[in-house]
XYZ file of C-alpha atoms in Angstrom:
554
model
C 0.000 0.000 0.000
C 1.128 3.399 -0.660
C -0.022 7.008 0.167
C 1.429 9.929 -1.559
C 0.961 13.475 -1.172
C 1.620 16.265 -3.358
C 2.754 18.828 -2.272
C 5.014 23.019 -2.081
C 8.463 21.798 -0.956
C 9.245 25.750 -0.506
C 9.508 25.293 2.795
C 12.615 23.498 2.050
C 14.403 27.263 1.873
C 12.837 29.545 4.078
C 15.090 32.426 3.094
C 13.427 32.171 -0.394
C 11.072 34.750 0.431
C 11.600 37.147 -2.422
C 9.357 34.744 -5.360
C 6.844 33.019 -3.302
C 4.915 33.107 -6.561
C 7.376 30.385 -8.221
C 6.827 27.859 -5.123
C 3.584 26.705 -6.783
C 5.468 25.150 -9.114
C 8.112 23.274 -7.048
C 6.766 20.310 -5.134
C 7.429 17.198 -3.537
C 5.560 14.170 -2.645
C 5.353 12.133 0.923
C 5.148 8.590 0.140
C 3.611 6.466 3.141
C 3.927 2.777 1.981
C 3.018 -0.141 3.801
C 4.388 -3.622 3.845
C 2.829 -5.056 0.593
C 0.708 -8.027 2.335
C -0.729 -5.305 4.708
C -4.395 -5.592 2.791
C -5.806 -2.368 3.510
C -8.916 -0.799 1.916
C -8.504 2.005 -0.392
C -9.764 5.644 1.021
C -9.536 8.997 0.350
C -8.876 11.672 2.719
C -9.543 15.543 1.729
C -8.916 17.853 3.902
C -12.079 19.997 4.955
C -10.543 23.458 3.158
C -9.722 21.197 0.118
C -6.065 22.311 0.807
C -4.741 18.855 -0.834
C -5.920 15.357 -1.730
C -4.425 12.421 -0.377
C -4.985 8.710 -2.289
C -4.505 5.458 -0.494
C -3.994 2.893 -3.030
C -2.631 -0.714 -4.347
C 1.060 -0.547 -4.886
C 2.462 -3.415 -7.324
C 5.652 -2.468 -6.105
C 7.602 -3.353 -2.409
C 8.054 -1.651 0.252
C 10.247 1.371 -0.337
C 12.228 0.746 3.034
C 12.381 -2.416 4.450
C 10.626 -3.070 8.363
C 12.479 -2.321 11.608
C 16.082 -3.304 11.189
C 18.917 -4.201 13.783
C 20.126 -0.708 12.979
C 16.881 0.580 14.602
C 16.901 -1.283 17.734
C 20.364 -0.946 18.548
C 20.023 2.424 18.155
C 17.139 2.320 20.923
C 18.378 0.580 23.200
C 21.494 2.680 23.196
C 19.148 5.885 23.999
C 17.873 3.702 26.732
C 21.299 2.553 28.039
C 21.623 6.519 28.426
C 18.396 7.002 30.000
C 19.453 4.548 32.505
C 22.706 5.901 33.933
C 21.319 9.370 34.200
C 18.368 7.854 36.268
C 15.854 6.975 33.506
C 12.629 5.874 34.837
C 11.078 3.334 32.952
C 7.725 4.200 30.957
C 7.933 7.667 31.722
C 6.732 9.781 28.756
C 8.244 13.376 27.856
C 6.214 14.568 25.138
C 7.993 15.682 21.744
C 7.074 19.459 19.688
C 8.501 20.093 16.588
C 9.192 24.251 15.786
C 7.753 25.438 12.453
C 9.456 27.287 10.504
C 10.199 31.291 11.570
C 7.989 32.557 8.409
C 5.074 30.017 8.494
C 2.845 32.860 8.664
C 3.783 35.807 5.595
C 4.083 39.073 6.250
C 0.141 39.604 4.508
C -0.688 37.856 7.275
C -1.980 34.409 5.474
C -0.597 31.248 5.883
C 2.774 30.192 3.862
C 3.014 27.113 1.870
C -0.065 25.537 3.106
C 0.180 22.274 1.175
C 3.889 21.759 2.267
C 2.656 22.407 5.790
C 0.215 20.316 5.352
C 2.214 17.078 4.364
C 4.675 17.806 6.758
C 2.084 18.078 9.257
C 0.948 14.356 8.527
C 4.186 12.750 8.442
C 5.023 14.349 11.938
C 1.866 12.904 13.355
C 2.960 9.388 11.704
C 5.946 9.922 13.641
C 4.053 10.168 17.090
C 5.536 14.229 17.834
C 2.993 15.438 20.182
C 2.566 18.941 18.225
C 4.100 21.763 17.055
C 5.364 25.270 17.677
C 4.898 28.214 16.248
C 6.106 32.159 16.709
C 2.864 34.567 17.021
C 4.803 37.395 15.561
C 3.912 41.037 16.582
C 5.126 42.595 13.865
C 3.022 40.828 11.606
C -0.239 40.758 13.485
C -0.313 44.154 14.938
C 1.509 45.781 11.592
C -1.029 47.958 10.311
C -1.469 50.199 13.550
C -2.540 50.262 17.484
C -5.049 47.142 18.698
C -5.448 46.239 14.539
C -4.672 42.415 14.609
C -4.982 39.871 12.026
C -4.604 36.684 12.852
C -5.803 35.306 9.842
C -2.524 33.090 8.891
C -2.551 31.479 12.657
C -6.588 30.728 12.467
C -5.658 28.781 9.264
C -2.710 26.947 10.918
C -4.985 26.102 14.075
C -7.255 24.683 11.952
C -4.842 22.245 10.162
C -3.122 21.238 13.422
C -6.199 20.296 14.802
C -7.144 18.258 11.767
C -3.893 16.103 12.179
C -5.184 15.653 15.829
C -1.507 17.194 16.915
C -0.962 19.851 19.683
C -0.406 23.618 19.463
C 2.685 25.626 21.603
C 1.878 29.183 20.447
C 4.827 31.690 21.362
C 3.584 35.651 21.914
C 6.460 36.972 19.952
C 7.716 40.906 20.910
C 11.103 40.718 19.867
C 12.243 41.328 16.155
C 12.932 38.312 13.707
C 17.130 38.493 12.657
C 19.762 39.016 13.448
C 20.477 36.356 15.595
C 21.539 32.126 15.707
C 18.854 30.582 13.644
C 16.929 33.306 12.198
C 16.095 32.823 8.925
C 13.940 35.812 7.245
C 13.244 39.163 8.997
C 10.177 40.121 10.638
C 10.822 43.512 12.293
C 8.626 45.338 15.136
C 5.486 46.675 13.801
C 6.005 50.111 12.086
C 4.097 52.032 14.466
C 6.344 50.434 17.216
C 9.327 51.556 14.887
C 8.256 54.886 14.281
C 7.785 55.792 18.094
C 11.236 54.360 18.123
C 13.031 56.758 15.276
C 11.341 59.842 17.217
C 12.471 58.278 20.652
C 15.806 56.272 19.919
C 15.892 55.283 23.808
C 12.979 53.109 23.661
C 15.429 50.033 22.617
C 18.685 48.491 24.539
C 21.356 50.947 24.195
C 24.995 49.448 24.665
C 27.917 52.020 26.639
C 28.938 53.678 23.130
C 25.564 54.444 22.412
C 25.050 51.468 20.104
C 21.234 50.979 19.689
C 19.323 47.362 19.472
C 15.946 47.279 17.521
C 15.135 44.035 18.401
C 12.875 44.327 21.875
C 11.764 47.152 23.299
C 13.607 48.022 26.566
C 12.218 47.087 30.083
C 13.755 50.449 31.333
C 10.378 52.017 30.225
C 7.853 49.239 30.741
C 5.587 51.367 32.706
C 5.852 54.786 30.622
C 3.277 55.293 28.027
C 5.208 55.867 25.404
C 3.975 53.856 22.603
C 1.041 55.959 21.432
C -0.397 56.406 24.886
C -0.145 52.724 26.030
C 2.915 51.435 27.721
C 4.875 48.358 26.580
C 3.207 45.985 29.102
C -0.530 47.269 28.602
C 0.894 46.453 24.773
C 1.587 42.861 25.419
C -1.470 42.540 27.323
C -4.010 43.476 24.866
C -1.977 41.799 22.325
C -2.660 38.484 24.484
C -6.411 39.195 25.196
C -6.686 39.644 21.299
C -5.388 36.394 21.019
C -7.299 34.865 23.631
C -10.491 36.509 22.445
C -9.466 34.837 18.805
C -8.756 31.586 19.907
C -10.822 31.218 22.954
C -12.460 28.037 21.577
C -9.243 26.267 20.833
C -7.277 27.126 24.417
C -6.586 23.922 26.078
C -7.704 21.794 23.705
C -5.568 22.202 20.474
C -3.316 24.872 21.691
C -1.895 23.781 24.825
C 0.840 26.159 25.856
C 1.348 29.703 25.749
C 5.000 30.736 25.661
C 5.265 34.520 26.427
C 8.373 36.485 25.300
C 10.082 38.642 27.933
C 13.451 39.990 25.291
C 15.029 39.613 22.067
C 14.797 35.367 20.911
C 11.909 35.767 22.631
C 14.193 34.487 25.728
C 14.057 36.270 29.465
C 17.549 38.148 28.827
C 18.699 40.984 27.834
C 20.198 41.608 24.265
C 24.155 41.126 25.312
C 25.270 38.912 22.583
C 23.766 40.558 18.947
C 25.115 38.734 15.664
C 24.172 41.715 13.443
C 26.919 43.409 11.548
C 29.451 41.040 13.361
C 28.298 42.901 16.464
C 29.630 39.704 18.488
C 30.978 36.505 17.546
C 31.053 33.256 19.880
C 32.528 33.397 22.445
C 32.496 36.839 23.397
C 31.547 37.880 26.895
C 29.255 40.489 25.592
C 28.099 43.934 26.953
C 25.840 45.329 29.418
C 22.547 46.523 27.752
C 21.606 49.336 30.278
C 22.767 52.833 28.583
C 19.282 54.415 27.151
C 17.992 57.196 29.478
C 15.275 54.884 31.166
C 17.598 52.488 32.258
C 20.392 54.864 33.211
C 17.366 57.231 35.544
C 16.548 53.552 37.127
C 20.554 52.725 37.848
C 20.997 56.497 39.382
C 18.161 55.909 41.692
C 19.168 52.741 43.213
C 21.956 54.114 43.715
C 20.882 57.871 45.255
C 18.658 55.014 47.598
C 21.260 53.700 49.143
C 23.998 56.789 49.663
C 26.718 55.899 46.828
C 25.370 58.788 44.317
C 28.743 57.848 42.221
C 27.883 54.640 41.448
C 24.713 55.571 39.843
C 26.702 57.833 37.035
C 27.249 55.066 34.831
C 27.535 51.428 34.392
C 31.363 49.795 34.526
C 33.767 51.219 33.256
C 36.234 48.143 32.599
C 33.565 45.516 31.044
C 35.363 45.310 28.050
C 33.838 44.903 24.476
C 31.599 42.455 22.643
C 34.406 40.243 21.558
C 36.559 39.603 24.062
C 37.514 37.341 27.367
C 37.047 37.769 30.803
C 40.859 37.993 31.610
C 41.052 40.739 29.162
C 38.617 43.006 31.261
C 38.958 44.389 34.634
C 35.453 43.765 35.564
C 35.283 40.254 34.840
C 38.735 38.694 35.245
C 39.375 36.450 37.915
C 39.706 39.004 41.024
C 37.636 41.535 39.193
C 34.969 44.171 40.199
C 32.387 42.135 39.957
C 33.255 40.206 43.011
C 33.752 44.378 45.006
C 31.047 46.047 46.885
C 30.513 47.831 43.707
C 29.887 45.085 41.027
C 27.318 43.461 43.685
C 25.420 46.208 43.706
C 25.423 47.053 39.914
C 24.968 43.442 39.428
C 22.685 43.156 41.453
C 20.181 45.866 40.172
C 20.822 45.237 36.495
C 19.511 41.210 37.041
C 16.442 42.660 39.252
C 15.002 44.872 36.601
C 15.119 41.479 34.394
C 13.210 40.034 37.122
C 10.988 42.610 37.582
C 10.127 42.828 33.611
C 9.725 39.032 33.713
C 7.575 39.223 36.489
C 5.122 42.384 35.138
C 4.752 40.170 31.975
C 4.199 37.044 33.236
C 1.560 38.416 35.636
C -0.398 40.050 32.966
C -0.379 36.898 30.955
C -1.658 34.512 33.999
C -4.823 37.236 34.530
C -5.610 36.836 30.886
C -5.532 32.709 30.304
C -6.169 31.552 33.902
C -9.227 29.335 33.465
C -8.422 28.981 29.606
C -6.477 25.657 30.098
C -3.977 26.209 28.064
C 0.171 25.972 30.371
C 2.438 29.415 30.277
C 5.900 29.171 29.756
C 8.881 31.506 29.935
C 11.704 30.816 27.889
C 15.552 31.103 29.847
C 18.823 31.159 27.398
C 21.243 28.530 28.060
C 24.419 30.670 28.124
C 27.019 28.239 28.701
C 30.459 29.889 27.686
C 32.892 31.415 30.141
C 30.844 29.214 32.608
C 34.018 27.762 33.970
C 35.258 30.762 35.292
C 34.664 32.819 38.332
C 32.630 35.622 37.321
C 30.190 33.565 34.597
C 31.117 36.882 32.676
C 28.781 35.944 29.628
C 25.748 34.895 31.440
C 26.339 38.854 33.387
C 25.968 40.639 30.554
C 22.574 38.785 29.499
C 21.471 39.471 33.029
C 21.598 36.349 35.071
C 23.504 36.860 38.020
C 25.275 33.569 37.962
C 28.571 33.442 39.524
C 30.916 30.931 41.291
C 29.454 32.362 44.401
C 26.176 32.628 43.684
C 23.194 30.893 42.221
C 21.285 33.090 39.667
C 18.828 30.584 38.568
C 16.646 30.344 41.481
C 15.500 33.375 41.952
C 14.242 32.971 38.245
C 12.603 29.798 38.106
C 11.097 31.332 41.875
C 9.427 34.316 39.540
C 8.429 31.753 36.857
C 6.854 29.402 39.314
C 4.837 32.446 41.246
C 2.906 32.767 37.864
C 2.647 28.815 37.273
C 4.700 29.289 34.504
C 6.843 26.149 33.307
C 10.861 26.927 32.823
C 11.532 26.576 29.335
C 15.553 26.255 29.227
C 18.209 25.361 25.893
C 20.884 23.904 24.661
C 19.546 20.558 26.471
C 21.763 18.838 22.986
C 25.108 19.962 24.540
C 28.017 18.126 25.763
C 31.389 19.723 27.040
C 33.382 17.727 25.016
C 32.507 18.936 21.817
C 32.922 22.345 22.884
C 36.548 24.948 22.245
C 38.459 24.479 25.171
C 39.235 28.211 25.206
C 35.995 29.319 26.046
C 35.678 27.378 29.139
C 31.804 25.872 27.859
C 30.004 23.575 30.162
C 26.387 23.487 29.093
C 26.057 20.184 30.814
C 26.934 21.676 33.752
C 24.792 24.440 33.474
C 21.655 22.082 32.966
C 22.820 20.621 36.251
C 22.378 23.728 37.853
C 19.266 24.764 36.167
C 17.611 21.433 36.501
C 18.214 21.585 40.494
C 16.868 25.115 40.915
C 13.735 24.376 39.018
C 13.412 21.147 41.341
C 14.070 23.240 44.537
C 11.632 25.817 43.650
C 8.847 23.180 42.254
C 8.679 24.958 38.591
C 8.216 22.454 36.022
C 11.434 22.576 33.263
C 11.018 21.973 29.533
C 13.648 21.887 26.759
C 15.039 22.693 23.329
C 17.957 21.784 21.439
C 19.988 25.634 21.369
C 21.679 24.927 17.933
C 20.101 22.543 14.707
C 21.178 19.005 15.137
C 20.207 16.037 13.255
C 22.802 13.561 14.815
C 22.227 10.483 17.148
C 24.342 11.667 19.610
C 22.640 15.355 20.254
C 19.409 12.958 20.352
C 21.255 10.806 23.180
C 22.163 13.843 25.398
C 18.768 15.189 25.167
C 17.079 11.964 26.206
C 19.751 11.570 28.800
C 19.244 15.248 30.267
C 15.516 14.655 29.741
C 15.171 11.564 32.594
C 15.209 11.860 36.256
C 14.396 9.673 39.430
C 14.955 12.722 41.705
C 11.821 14.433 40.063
C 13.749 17.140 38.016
C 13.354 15.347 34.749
C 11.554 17.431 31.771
C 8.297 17.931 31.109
C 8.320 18.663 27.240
C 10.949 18.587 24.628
C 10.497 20.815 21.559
C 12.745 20.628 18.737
C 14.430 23.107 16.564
C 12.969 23.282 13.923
C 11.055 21.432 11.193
C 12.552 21.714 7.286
C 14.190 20.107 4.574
C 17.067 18.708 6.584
C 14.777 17.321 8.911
C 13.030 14.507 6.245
C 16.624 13.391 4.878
C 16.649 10.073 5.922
C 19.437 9.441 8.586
C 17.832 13.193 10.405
C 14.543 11.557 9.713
C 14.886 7.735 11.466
C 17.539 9.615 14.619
C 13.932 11.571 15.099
C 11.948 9.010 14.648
C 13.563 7.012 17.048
C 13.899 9.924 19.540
C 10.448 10.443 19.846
C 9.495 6.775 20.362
C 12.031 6.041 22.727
C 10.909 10.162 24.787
C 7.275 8.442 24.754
C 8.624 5.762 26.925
C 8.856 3.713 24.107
C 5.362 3.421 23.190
C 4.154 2.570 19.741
C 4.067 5.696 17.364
C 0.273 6.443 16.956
C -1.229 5.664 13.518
C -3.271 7.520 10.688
C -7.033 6.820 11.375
C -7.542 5.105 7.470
C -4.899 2.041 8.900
C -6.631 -0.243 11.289
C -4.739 -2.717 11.010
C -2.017 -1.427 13.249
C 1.177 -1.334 10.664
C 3.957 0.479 10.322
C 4.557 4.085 8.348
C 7.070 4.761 6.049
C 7.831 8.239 4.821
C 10.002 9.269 2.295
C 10.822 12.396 -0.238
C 10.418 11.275 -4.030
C 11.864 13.339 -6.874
C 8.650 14.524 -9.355
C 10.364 13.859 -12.716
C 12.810 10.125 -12.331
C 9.958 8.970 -9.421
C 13.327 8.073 -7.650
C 12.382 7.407 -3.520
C 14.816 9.217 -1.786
C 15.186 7.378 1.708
C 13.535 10.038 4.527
C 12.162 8.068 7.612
C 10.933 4.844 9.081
C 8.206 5.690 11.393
C-alpha cells in the first residue's frame, strides 16, 4: 500500500522569500507505503478546506524501506542505556514538539506554503511528535497600527493542526525576527512600534557607546506610556487578550501552551550577545545593555537610595567589548569588580530589573488565560560559555547573576513558578566535550544547575535543542538530560525546527527514534484510514525520475 501526497516543498528554503509566486510550481511528494501483504482498503482523505488530496492505493511495487532493522533497535536501546545511567525511569513519557518554521505565517498575514505544511504536518503525526510550535509574531499581526490584529494566517494553521489531531505551543512573539543564531527571514517590530522608536531612539537596549538594538523594546520604560499612549506591558497585554479573544475556543484543547516572550529570541535576557553586523561573535563575553535614558534614571536611583550617588553615574567602566575574554577586562577577570562592593550592587540591580520585567509580563499573561487551560511558559537562554570561570562573565551581561558564588537561577525559576509558569531552558543537545576548550563551555553543567533550581523551587522545566542538530548523539544527550528519578526530569521537549534537513533520511529515522524512545517507548500512533495497526514509512520522491529518496521509518 502506498499514500502519496503532493505537495510546495518551498519550505525546504525559508530564506526564499523574495518569489513566493514560483513555489507553486516546485513540489514534492510524501510517500507512506506499507508492507505489501498489509491488505488495507482504499480511502480517500480531503482535507475539509480542500487544501490537498491524499490517495490510499494498491502498490504493485515493495516496500520502499524495508521493516524495523537491527540498525533501529540498537540504536534504541542505546538511547535507553543513556536514559538509565542518568536515572531513567522506565515508561515515563516526555512529550515531543517540533518548531515550524520562523515565516510560516507571511508578512500579509496568510498562511505560507499551506500544502507543504500540510504534508509535513501528517508525516510528523505518523511519527508520534505530540505537536508543534509556532512564533505569534507582533510585527506581523499588529503591523497595520494600534489594537489592529490579524490573525488570519494562525486561524488557518490552528485549523490544520487540529485536523492532524496534533498539539499547538503558540509563542507571543515581541522581539524582532534576525539578526540572531537561527533566524532565517526578517520580521521587524510593527512600524508604528518603529516609528515611536526613530522619534524616541531610547525606547530600545542601548549598549555604553551608544550602540542601539531594535530588536525588543527596553524594560527600562515598561511602565511609561510611550507607545502611542499605552505602555509596553498594557501592549503585550491586549496583544494576548486579542489572542485569547481569537482563539478562545481552541485554548486547552488544540493549543496547549502559551509561551510569552520577555526579550530579544523571545528568551528572558537581555540583548548582550547581537550577531548583526558582526556585532559579536562566539565566544564573546558580551556587553551590558543598560545605557538608554530609562535604564540609566533607574541605575541612578538605586543608587541615590542607598547613599553611593557615584555609582549611579554610569555602568562599569572596565567591562570590556563584545568580543573579548574575561581575563582581558577588569570587571570580569578572575579578582575583578564584579566580586567588590561595587559590582554586587550594579549586578545586582541590572539582574532585578530582568526580574521585575519578567515578572510584570508574566503576571499580565496569567490574569488573561487563567481558566483557559492552556500551560504558560517563559523561555531562559542557556548561556554556557565562560561558565568555567569565576565571574560567569557571559551569562552577566545577558542578566543572570550567575557566579561561582552565587546561584542566579533560582531566583528565576522562583518568579516563573509564582505565575505557574513552566521553565523553558536550551541547549539541552550539549556536551562539554565537543565544545573549544578556550571558552571554558560547560552546558552540561549548566543544565545541572538549572535542573536543580527548578526542582528546589517546584517549577516544572522543559527543553530545546539551542543549535540545529540532526545527529544520534545530540538525540542521546537530550534523552539523557531529559530523565530523572529525583523528580527534576523534563516535562516537554520541543525541537528546533522542522525543514528540509529534517526529512533526509538518517535526520529523519535519529527523530523518529527519539520520539518513540521520549514516549517511553510506546508505539508511534497511527493515521485513522490504517486499522490494522502497521507500520509508516515516509520518504521524499523526486517529481520527474519517481526516484524514492530514503527520509524516515516511522
Amino acid at each position: 500500500m502506498a499514500l502519496t501526497l503532493h505537495s510546495s516543498a518551498s519550505f525546504i528554503n525559508p530564506k526564499d522569500t523574495k518569489n513566493p509566486a514560483k513555489t507553486s510550481d516546485q513540489e514534492f511528494s510524501i510517500s507512506l507505503s506499507f508492507p505489501k501483504s498489509l491488505k488495507l482498503a482504499v480511502c480517500r482523505l480531503r482535507a475539509k478546506n480542500s487544501i490537498h488530496d491524499v490517495q490510499i492505493s494498491q502498490h504493485d511495487k515493495p516496500p520502499l524501506f524495508a521493516m524495523k532493522s537491527e540498525v533501529f533497535s540498537t540504536r534504541e536501546e542505546r538511547l535507553h542505556e543513556v536514559g538509565a545511567v542518568e536515572g531513567h525511569k522506565s515508561g515515563s513519557r516526555v512529550p515531543v514538539f517540533i518548531m515550524l518554521p520562523l515565516d510560516t505565517v507571511s508578512m500579509s498575514g496568510s498562511l505560507n506554503r499551506a500544502k507543504a505544511l500540510n504534508a509535513s504536518l501528517m508525516a510528523l503525526k505518523s511519527a508520534g511528535v505530540e505537536g508543534v510550535m509556532v512564533d505569534a509574531w507582533w510585527g506581523l499581526v499588529e503591523k497595520d497600527g494600534p489594537s489592529k490584529y490579524n490573525w488570519q494566517g494562525y486561524t488557518e494553521l490552528v485549523e490544520m493542526v487540529k485536523r492532524h489531531g496534533l498539539k499547538l505551543q503558540v509563542v507571543m512573539s515581541f522581539h524582532q525576527c534576525g539578526g540572531n543564531v537561527g533566524d532565517s527571514c526578517n520580521i521587524p517590530l510593527p512600524p508604528w512600534v518603529l516609528e515611536e522608536i526613530s522619534k524616541n531612539p531610547d525606547l530600545v537596549y542601548t549598549d555604553r557607546s551608544g550602540r542601539r538594538n531594535p530588536e525588543y523594546i527596553s524594560l527600562g520604560c515598561d511602565s511609561l506610556p510611550v507607545l502611542r499612549g499605552r505602555t509596553p506591558i498594557q501592549v503585550y497585554s491586549d496583544y494576548m487578550m486579542s489572542f485569547r479573544e481569537q482563539f478562545k475556543d481552541y485554548l486547552g484543547g488544540v493549543i496547549v501552551e502559551i509561551q510569552v516572550g520577555m526579550g530579544p529570541c523571545g528568551e528572558l535576557r537581555y540583548p548582550s550577545y547581537p550577531e548583526t553586523n558582526g556585532t559579536w561573535r562566539f565566544p564573546g563575553i558580551g556587553e551590558f545593555q543598560c545605557y538608554d535614558k530609562y535604564m540609566k534614571a533607574s541605575l541612578q536611583a538605586s543608587a541615590v537610595a542607598i547613599g553611593k550617588n557615584e555609582w549611579g553615574q554610569n555602568g562599569p567602566h572596565d567591562a570590556g567589548n563584545y568580543h573579548q575574554f574575561p581575563e582581558d577586562t577588569g570587571f570580569f577577570k578572575r579578582e575583578g569588580t564584579w566580586n567588590t562592593e561595587y559590582g554586587q550592587f550594579f549586578l545586582q540591580w541590572y539582574s532585578a530589573k530582568l526580574l521585575e520585567h519578567g515578572d510584570r509580563i508574566l503576571a499580565a499573561a496569567a490574569a488573561i488565560f487563567q481558566a483557559t487551560g492552556a500551560k504558560l511558559s517563559g523561555k531562559v537562554a542557556g548561556i554556557h560559555w565562560h561558565y568555567k570561570t569565576r565571574s560567569h562573565a557571559a551569562e552577566l551581561t545577558a542578566g543572570y547573576y550567575n557566579t561561582r558564588f552565587r546561584d542566579g537561577y533560582i531566583p528565576i525559576v522562583h518568579m516563573l513558578g509564582k505565575h505557574g509558569t513552566v521553565l523553558n531552558f536550551t541547549c539541552m543537545e550539549m556536551r562539554d566535550g565537543e565544545q573549544p576548550a578556550s571558552a571554558n563551555c560547560s552546558p552540561e553543567g549548566l543544565v545541572r544547575q538549572v535542573k536543580m533550581a527548578a526542582k528546589a523551587a517546584k517549577t516544572q522545566l522543559a527543553g530545546e535543542n539551542a543549535l540545529e542538530r540532526y545527529d544520534e548523539g545530540a538525540f542521546q544527550q537530550v534523552f539523557a538530560t531529559s530523565r530523572s528519578d529525583s523528580g527534576n526530569g523534563l516535562s516537554a521537549f520541543t525541537y528546533l525546527r522542522m525543514n528540509k534537513r529534517l526529512f533526509d533520511g538518517e535526520n529523519w529515522r535519529n527523530l523518529v527514534n527519539f520520539v518513540k524512545s521520549m514516549e517511553g517507548g510506546r508505539k508511534v500512533g497511527l493515521s485513522e484510514c490504517d486499522s490494522s495497526g502497521s507500520d509508516l514509512y515516509v520518504g521524499f520522491i523526486k517529481e520527474k525520475n519517481v526516484k524514492a529518496k530514503e527520509a524516515a521509518l516511522v
